[in-house]
Every structure is written in structure tokens, then in C-alpha cells.
Coordinates of C-alpha atoms in Angstrom, one line a residue:
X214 CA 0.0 0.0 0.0
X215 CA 1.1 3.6 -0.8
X216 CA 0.7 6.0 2.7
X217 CA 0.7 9.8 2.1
X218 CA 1.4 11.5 5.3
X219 CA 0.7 15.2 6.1
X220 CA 2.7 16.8 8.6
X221 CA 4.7 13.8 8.6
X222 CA 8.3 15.7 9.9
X223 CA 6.3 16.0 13.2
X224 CA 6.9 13.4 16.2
X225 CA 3.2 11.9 15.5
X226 CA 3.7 12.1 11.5
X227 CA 6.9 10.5 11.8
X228 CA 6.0 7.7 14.4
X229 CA 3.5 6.5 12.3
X230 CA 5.6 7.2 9.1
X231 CA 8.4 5.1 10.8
X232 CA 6.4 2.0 11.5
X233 CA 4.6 2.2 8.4
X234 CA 8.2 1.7 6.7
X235 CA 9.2 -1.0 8.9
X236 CA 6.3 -3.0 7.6
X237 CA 7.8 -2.6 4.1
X238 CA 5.3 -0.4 3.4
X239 CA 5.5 2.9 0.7
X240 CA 5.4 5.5 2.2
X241 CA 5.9 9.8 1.2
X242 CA 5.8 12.8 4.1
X243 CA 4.2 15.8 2.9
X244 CA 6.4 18.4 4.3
X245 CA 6.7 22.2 4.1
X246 CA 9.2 23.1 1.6
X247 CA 11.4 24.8 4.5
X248 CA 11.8 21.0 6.1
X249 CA 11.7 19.2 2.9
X250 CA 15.8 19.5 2.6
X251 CA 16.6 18.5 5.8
X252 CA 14.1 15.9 5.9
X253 CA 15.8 14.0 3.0
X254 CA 19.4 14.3 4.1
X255 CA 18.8 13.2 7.7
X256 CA 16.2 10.9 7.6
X257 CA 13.6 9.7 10.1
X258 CA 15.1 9.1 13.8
X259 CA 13.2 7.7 16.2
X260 CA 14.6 7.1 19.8
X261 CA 12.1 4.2 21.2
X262 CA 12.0 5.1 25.0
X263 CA 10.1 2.0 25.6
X264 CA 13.7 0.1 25.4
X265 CA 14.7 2.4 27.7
X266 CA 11.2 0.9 30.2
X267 CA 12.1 -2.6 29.6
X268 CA 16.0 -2.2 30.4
X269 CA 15.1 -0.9 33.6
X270 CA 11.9 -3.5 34.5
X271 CA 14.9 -6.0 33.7
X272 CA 17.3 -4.6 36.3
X273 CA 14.4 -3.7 38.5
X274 CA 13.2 -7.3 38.7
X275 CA 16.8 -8.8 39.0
X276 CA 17.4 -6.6 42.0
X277 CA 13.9 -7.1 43.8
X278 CA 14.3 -10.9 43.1
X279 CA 17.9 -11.5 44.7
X280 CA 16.5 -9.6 47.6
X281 CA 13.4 -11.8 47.8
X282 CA 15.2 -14.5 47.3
X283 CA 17.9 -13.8 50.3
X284 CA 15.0 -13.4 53.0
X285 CA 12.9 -16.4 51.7
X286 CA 13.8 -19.8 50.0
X287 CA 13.6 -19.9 46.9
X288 CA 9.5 -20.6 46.1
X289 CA 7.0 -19.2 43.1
X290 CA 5.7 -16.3 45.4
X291 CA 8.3 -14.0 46.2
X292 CA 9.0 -14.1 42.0
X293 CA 5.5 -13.0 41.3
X294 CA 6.4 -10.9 44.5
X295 CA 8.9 -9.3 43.3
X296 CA 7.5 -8.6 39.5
X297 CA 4.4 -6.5 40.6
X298 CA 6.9 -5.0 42.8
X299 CA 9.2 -4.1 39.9
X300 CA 6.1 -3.6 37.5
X301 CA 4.9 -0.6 39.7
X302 CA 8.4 0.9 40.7
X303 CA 9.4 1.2 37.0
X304 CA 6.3 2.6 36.0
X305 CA 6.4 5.2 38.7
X306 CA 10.1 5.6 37.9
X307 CA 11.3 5.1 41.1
X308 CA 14.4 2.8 39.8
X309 CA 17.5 2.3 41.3
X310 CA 19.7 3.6 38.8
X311 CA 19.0 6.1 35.9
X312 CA 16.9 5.0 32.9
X313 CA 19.4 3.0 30.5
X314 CA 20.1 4.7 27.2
X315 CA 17.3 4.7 24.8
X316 CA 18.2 2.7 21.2
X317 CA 17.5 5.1 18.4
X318 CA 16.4 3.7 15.1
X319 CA 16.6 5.7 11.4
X320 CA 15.4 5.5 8.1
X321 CA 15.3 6.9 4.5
X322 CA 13.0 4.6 2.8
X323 CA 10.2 7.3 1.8
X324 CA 9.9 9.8 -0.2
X325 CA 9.4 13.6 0.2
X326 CA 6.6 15.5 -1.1
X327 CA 6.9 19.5 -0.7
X328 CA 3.8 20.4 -3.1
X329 CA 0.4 18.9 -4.7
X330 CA 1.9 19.4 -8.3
X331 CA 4.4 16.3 -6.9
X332 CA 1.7 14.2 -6.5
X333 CA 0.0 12.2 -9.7
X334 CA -3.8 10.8 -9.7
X335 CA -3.7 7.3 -8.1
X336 CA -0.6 7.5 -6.4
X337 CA -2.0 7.0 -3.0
X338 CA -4.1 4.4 -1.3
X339 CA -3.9 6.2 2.1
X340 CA -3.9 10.0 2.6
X341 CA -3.1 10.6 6.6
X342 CA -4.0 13.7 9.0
X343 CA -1.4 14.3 11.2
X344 CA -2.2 17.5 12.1
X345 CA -4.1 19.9 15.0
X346 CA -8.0 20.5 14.5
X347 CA -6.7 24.2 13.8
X348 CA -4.6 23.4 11.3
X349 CA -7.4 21.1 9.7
X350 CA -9.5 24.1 9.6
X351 CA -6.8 26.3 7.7
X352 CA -8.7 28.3 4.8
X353 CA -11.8 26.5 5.9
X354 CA -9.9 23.1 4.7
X355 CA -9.7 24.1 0.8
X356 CA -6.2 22.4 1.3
X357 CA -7.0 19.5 2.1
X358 CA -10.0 19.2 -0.6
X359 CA -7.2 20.3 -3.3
X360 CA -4.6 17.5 -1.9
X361 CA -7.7 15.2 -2.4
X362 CA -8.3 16.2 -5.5
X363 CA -4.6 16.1 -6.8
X364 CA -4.5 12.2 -5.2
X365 CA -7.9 11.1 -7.2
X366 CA -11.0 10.5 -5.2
X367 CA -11.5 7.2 -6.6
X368 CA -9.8 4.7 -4.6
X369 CA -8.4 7.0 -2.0
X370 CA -9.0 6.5 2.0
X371 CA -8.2 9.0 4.4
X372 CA -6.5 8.2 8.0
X373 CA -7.2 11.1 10.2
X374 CA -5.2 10.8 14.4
X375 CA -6.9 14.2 14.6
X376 CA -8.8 14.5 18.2
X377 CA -11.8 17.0 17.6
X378 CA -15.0 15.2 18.3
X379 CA -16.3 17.2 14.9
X380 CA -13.1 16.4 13.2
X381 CA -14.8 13.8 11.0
X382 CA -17.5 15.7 10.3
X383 CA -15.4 18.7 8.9
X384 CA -13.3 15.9 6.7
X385 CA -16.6 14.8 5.0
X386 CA -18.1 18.3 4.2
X387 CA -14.4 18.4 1.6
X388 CA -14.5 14.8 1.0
X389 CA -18.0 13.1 1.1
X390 CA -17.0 9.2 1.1
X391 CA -18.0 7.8 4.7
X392 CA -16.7 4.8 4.1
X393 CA -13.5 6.0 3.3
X394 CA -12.6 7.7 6.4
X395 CA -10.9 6.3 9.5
X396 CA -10.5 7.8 12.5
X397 CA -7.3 7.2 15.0
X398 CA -6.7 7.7 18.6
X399 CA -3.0 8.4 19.1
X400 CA -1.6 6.0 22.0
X401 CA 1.5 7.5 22.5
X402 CA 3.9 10.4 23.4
X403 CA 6.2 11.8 21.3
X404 CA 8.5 15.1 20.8
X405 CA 11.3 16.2 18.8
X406 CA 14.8 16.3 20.5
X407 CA 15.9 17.8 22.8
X408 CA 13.4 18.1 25.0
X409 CA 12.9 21.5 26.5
X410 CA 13.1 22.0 30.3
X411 CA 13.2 18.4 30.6
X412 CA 14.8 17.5 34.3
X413 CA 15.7 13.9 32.7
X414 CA 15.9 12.2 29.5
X415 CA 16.8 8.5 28.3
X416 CA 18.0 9.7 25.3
X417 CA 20.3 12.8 26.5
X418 CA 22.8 12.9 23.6
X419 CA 19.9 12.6 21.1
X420 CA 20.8 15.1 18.3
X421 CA 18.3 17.7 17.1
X422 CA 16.0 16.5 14.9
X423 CA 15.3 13.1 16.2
X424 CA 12.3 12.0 17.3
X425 CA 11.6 10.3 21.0
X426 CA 8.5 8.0 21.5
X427 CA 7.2 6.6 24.5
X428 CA 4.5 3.9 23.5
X429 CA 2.3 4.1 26.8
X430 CA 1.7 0.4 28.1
X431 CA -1.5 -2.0 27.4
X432 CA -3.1 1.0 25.4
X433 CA -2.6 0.3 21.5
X434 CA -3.6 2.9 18.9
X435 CA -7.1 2.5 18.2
X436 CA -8.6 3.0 14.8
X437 CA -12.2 2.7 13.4
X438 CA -13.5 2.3 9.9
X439 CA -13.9 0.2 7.3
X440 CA -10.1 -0.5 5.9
X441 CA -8.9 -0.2 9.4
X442 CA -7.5 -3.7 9.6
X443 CA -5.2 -2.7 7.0
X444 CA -3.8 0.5 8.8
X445 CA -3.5 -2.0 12.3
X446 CA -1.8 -5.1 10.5
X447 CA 0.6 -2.3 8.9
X448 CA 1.7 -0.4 12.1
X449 CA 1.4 -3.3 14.5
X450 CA 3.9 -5.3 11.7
X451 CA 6.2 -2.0 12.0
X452 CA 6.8 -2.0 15.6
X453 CA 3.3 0.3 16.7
X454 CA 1.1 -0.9 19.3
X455 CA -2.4 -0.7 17.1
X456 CA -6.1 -2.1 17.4
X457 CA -9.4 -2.0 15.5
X458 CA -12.1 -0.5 17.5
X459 CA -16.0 -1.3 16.5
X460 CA -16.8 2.3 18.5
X461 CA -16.5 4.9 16.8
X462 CA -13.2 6.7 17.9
X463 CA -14.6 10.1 18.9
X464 CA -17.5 8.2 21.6
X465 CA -14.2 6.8 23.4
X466 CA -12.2 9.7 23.3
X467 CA -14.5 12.7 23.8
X468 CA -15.1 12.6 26.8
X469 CA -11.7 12.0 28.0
X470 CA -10.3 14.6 26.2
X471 CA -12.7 16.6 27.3
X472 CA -10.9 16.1 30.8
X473 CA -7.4 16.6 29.2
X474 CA -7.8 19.6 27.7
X475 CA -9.6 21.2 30.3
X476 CA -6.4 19.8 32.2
X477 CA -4.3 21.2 30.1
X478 CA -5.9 24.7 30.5
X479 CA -5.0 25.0 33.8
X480 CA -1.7 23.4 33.9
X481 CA -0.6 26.4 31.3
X482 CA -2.7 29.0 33.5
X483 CA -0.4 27.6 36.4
X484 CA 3.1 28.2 34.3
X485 CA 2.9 25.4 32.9
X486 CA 3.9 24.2 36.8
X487 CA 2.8 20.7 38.5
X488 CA 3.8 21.9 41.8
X489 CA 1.8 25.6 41.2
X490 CA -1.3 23.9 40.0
X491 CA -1.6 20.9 42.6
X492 CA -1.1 23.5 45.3
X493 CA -3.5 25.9 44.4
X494 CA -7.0 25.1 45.7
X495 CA -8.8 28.0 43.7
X496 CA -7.5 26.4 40.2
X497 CA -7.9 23.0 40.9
X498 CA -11.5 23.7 41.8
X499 CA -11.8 25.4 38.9
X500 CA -10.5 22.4 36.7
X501 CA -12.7 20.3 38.3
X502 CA -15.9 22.1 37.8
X503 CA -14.4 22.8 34.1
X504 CA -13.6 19.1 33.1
X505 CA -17.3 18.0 34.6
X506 CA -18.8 20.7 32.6
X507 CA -16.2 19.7 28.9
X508 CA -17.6 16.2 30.2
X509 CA -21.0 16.6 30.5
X510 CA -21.1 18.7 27.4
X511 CA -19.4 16.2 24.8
X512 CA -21.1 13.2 26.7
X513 CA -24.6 15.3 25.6
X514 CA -23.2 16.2 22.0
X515 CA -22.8 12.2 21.1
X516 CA -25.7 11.3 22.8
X517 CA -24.2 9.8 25.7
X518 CA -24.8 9.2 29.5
X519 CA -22.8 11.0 31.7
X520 CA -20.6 8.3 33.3
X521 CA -20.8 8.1 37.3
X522 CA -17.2 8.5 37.4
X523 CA -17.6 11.9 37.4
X524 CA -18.7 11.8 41.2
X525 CA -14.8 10.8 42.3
X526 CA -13.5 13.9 40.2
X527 CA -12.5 16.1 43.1
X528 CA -9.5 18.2 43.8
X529 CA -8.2 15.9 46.1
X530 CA -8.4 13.1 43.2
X531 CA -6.4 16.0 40.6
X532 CA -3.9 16.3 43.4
X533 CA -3.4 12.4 43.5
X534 CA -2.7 12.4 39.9
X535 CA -1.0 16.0 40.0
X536 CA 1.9 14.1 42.1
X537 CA 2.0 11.0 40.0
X538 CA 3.0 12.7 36.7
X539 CA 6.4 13.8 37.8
X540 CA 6.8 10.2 38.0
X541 CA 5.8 8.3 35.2
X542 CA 7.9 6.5 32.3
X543 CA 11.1 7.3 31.2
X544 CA 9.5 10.7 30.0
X545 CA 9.6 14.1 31.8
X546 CA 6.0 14.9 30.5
X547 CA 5.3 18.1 32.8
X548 CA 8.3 19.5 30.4
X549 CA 6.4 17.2 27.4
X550 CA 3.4 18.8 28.0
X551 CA 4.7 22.3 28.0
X552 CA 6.8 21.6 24.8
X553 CA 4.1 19.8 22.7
X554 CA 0.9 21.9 23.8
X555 CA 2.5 25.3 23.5
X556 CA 3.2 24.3 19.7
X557 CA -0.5 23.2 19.3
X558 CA -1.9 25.6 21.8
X559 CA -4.5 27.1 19.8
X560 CA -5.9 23.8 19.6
X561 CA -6.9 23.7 23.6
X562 CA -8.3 27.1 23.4
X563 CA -10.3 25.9 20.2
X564 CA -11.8 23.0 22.1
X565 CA -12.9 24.8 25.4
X566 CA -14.4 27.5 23.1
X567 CA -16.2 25.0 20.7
X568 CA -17.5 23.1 24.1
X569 CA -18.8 26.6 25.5
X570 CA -20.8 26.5 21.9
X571 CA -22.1 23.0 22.0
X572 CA -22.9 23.6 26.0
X573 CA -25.2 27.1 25.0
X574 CA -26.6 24.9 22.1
X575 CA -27.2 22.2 24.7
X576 CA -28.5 23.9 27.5
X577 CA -26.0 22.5 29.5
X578 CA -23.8 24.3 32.4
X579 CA -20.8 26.2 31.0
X580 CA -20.2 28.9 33.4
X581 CA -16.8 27.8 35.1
X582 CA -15.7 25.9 31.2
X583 CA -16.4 29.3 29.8
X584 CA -14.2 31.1 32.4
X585 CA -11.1 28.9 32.0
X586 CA -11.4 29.6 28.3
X587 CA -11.4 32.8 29.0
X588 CA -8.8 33.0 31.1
X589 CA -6.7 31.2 28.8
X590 CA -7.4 33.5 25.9
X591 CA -6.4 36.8 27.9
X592 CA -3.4 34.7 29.1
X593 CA -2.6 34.2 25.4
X594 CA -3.1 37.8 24.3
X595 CA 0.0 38.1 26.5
X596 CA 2.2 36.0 23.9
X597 CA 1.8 33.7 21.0
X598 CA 1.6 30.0 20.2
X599 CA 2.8 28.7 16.8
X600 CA 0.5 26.0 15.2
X601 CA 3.3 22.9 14.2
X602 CA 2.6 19.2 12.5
X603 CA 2.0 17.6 15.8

């Protein structure tokens, strides 16, 4: 199969890109000229910081089990003991030496595609959206309806990781072919080197332009639509944890990104700062109220019942979850989440204010959602984010 990927020099773009060539599949990146260059000389890069997890699960596990083993003789419990032991403590990062080295990985099997007079009618089986909602929006999407038209229509399928609830919606008003469309939910993180800020890293001599992904355990990239088994055999082939879904992607993931972004909100409100936001009762009552409201409002949208997990959402339960990030994986993701959602920033603000919309049109509660997204947009006027490939 031929894959077409748009923004596919950015870290999602080129983790799928990457797998996708590992599974001997052809693939091209539609880049801006500006990258186009450097993209061909250097390649794709990809640091997997999931080696990185296992190495240290391996010495975790050989250190908990001599010590098991010294107290107790030798017997099946203390070895299951002694995994969940080193299951948890590796996951909250709490090893006993640093994070071995990640192993990096490159590439330059694909082509490189700078402009729609490159590409010929037919070339492509698979057009992918690796992009913001904002950026999908650009000119009212006439790019995207040209890049269709330049690939042909006849055959063509498009792969959209884009997380708007009315992402799919907006794709078929430029190309009307329902059955042609799969949706995505991304099931990793990953940033271009070096990473900002960042108080650790398992790939610390990385050189610019690579690419570090952290696969996040038992949660495989979901993907929905008829062709889907195609895209799954592909990337799980390449190295990508993947998975047909029968739900439609934007029912699982509305309502939790609903929570995320309103998360997000106030993490950049608080500086972008763990530590600021979790000890700040005002804001993390505010986040609370905010993500019930996002949650209540996309659970309404797609006709869904608000679920009664929303009764353990509390400040105290942020705060538990506040103090666990710091802690997580072999990634620093309170400097992740600054770096990656400052590029794509207009993209949180879009969200809250589209929820505001759909809560008005829904008769639904929006006072404390509408004040974080306001707060954020006067926080903005203060600076500017730059919209990236994400």
C-alpha cells in the first residue's frame, strides 16, 4: 500500500511514518518546503524510550528478586512478588539507577513530497492527517479538498489521528466518502529532540532533529473504519502498538479529552507548573468544575450518559494524579506537556471555546468551562503560540 502523510516531519507524523516503513510499506511525508531538505538528508530518527522501560523493568526485577530470594527460600511467590513490585516501581520511575540509554532507530525509505503538483492521480491508497483541529481548519480546509483532488478520489481513503469530536464531520463536508474515512486515537507520546526543560531524558545525547516516542503500556492505537484492519496489521507489523475498535473513535475519546484539555488549560494557566497547579485550591476547583462541565457537554453532544465516574473527580483526586506525573515513564512529561501543547496551543483554546458552543446549544452548564477559556485567551493575548505538525 502507498501511505501519504501530512505533517509527517512532526513526532506523531513521523512515528506512524516510521512504522509504516518497517512494515515494508511505501510510504511519502508531505512536508513544508522549509523542512523538505533537511528531511531527506537526515532521515527519520526515532529514539524508542520503551527500550529504555524494559531495560530498567529487567534490572528492577533482578534486583527485587535477589532480595526476595535472600530473605525467603527460593519458592513461586516472592517471583511473582517481586514482578508487581518491579512492574509498579518502574512505572512510577522510582528505579534504582537512571533510565538505560534509549536505542534510536533511522530511516530513508520514503519519499518527500513539498507540493500537490508532486503528486499524480492514483498515487496514493492512504492520505493521513497528522495535524491539529486548527490546522485542519486552515482556509476552511480548501487544502486539504485540493490535496484530495490532486490524489484522485476514486480509490483514495483517508486516516485522520486528529482528536476533535467534529473532526470527521469537517473531513466529510471536503471529501464526502464515509466509508472512506478512518479515525485514530494516538496511543503515545512523542517530541522532537531535545526536549525542553526536561529534568531527565533516556536519550540525552539525542541530536536535534530526532524524534523520542514513549508507547504508553496495554493502550494500543485505536482505529475505526472500514479498511482499518489494514492500517492495524501495517503499524502493529512496524513496531506500533495498534487495534481495530468497532466504537467509533470520537465516543471513546471525547469525553476524556474533554478532561485533558480542560487539564491542560490550567496546567498552562499555572506556568505550565505541576507543583503551582496541585497547590492551588482555587485552580484545581476550577479544573474540576471545568472538566465536569467539557464532560458533561461532549457526553450530551454524542448522545451519551454521563458516566458516574464523574462523582470521584475532586481536587483531592487532581492532586493524587498531579503528584504522580512527575513520576511516570522514562519521560519528563510536565516539560512534554509544555513543549508539545504550547506548539498546538490554539488547539486547547479551540476545544474549550467549541464546548462553551455545544454547551449554549445544549442547555447544558458552561459557566466555570467558559471562564477557564477565557482566562486562557487573555493569558494568550500576552504572547503567541505557533500551530506545528504535531
Amino acid at each position: 500500500m502507498k501511505h501519504l502523510l501530512v505533517g509527517g516531519n512532526g513526532a506523531v507524523g513521523a512515528v506512524y511514518s516510521f512504522a509504516l516503513i518497517q512494515a515494508q510499506e511505501t510510504v511519502s511525508l508531505f512536508v513544508k518546503p522549509k523542512h523538505a531538505i533537511s528531511i531527506r538528508q537526515n532521515g527519520l530518527r526515532i529514539y524508542d524510550l520503551n527500550t529504555s522501560f524494559r531495560s530498567s523493568i529487567s534490572i528492577n526485577f533482578f534486583f527485587f528478586l535477589i532480595t526476595f530470594l535472600a530473605l525467603r527460600n527460593v519458592c513461586l511467590l516472592p517471583t511473582i512478588f517481586a514482578f508487581l513490585i518491579t512492574v509498579i516501581v518502574t512505572y512510577l520511575g522510582l528505579n534504582f539507577v537512571p533510565y538505560p540509554p534509549a536505542i534510536m532507530s533511522q530511516t530513508t525509505d520514503f519519499n518527500v513530497v513539498s507540493d500537490s503538483t508532486q503528486i499524480k492521480r492514483g498515487d496514493y491508497d492512504f492520505l493521513w492527517l497528522c495535524i491539529s483541529s486548527t490546522q485542519l481548519r486552515e482556509n476552511n480546509g480548501e487544502w486539504l479538498k485540493q490535496l484530495c483532488t490532486a490524489c484522485g478520489t476514486d480509490n483514495l481513503r483517508i486516516v485522520s489521528v486528529i482528536p476533535g469530536i467534529e473532526d470527521r464531520d469537517f473531513i466529510l463536508n471536503l471529501f464526502p466518502y464515509p466509508n472512506r474515512v478512518i479515525t485514530g486515537q494516538i496511543n503515545f507520546a512523542s517530541h522532537a529532540n531535545p526536549l525542553p526543560d526536561a529534568k531527565f531524558s533516556a536519550c540525552p545525547d539525542a541530536e536535534q532533529g530526532t524524534i523520542a516516542v514513549f508507547y504508553y503500556p496495554f493502550v494500543p492505537s485505536a482505529f475505526h473504519g472500514q479498511g482499518s484492519e489494514t492500517i492495524v496489521t501495517s503499524l502493529k507489523k512496524g513496531g506500533c502498538p495498534a487495534a481495530c475498535s468497532k466504537v467509533p473513535i470520537r465516543d471513546q475519546v471525547g469525553p476524556v479529552m474533554a478532561i485533558f484539555m480542560s487539564f491542560l488549560a490550567a496546567l498552562e494557566l499555572s506556568d505550565w507548573s505541576v507543583y503551582k497547579l496541585k497547590t492551588n485550591p482555587q485552580r484545581l476547583e476550577t479544573l474540576v468544575q471545568a472538566a465536569k462541565e467539557s464532560y458533561c457537554v461532549v457526553s450530551k453532544h454524542l448522545n451519551q450518559q454521563p458516566s458516574s465516574f464523574l462523582r470521584f473527580l475532586s481536587p483531592v483526586c487532581f492532586h493524587i494524579m498531579l503528584s504522580l506525573i512527575p513520576l511516570v515513564g522514562p519521560l519528563d512529561f510536565e516539560a512534554f506537556f509544555k513543549y508539545h501543547f504550547t506548539k498546538v496551543g490554539d488547539q486547547t483554546l479551540f476545544f474549550l471555546e467549541e464546548w462553551v458552543n455545544l454547551g449554549s446549544r445544549h442547555y447544558a452548564p458552561i459557566r466555570t468551562l467558559n471562564q477557564l477559556a477565557s482566562e486562557l485567551k487573555q493569558s494568550r493575548n500576552k504572547g503567541s503560540t505557533v500551530d506545528v505538525p504535531i
